[in-house]
């Protein structure tokens, strides 16, 4: 079934998120209490709510999106390119611009969204942040009433599970074992908060996010046993 999908009908994506505020003490008292309650199980007695706040970007209720990067294939005869672009800045604008892309170019039944761990993280996170920001969900993210086979989402981590639902594999590990050249990343996900709030270097975050989009597309190609993208085929637009 995977081999039958048209690559040009798939939008690959990745998001980068940070805590709503730079510091735990910047939250109002209600938010601090709710954070304490929300993370009680994860923290146990090892961390205080304030010490654990660096991880707040993981939860859509306490985090926000600072970058959405996307990539898509264009195939003309023997010429194949993979084009990437990013949305960043004010979160509401990020979400509206991303929605405009979906509704304008990837809204047909044939179109699919693909991300690594997207079903557990990227897709629901974007949908929740849209609701919080007062944005109506586009069709591709509105799953209410849809049957499982009608949900237009692909997930490279889920594809690698082959039904083994307790199995988690990071994008970096999957790329390594599949022989995908590792991009020269100067950061990892745990650094995004500091790069955003302290260094204020959004370009560095965008580059990191786009590299993950390219890697996700490369993994998808390997799952179809197809030739990997060369550097010349990857275009930033």
XYZ file of C-alpha atoms in Angstrom, residues 136-231:
96
model
C -11.196 26.837 12.988
C -9.581 23.500 12.249
C -8.831 22.700 8.606
C -10.277 19.450 7.279
C -6.929 17.638 7.486
C -6.734 18.189 11.262
C -10.406 17.817 12.168
C -10.679 14.130 13.025
C -14.105 14.160 14.680
C -16.396 11.513 13.239
C -13.768 10.124 10.888
C -13.179 6.397 10.693
C -9.576 5.225 11.221
C -9.034 4.635 7.508
C -10.341 8.144 6.725
C -7.721 9.943 8.817
C -5.279 11.547 6.344
C -2.184 11.162 8.493
C 1.005 9.152 8.015
C 3.543 8.620 10.792
C 6.999 7.242 10.047
C 7.358 6.057 13.637
C 4.076 4.156 13.417
C 5.080 2.674 10.055
C 8.272 1.378 11.666
C 6.319 -0.217 14.526
C 4.663 -2.786 12.242
C 1.929 -3.227 14.837
C 4.273 -3.243 17.860
C 2.573 -0.394 19.718
C 4.934 -0.375 22.701
C 7.912 0.330 20.489
C 9.349 3.863 20.305
C 12.121 4.767 17.877
C 13.514 8.284 17.554
C 13.916 9.879 14.139
C 17.668 10.105 14.703
C 17.972 6.375 15.490
C 15.751 5.377 12.580
C 17.805 7.499 10.173
C 21.017 5.949 11.491
C 19.957 2.332 11.125
C 18.496 2.962 7.658
C 21.772 4.448 6.435
C 20.463 7.966 5.974
C 23.291 10.519 6.131
C 23.046 12.473 9.363
C 22.648 16.225 8.768
C 25.100 18.496 10.544
C 22.839 19.610 13.381
C 24.212 22.037 15.936
C 21.368 21.467 18.390
C 18.760 18.989 19.583
C 15.173 19.255 20.756
C 16.142 19.897 24.357
C 17.951 23.071 23.328
C 15.062 24.780 21.514
C 13.792 26.628 24.604
C 17.145 28.275 25.337
C 17.870 29.022 21.689
C 14.460 30.722 21.436
C 14.333 32.623 24.730
C 17.999 33.236 25.546
C 19.781 33.331 22.202
C 16.717 34.587 20.296
C 18.052 32.757 17.242
C 14.964 31.699 15.296
C 17.023 30.997 12.160
C 18.869 28.251 14.026
C 15.549 26.715 15.074
C 14.191 26.920 11.519
C 17.263 25.160 10.144
C 16.956 22.405 12.750
C 13.230 21.968 12.035
C 13.730 21.802 8.268
C 16.493 19.219 8.646
C 14.038 17.000 10.543
C 11.497 17.387 7.731
C 14.097 16.297 5.185
C 15.101 13.345 7.380
C 11.446 12.286 7.746
C 11.076 12.322 3.963
C 14.285 10.302 3.619
C 12.979 7.701 6.092
C 9.739 7.493 4.101
C 11.709 6.878 0.909
C 13.693 4.088 2.609
C 10.461 2.493 3.848
C 9.435 2.341 0.175
C 12.938 1.098 -0.770
C 13.493 4.103 -3.003
C 16.622 6.118 -3.689
C 17.427 8.773 -1.092
C 17.367 12.470 -1.882
C 20.671 14.016 -2.876
C 21.672 17.462 -1.643
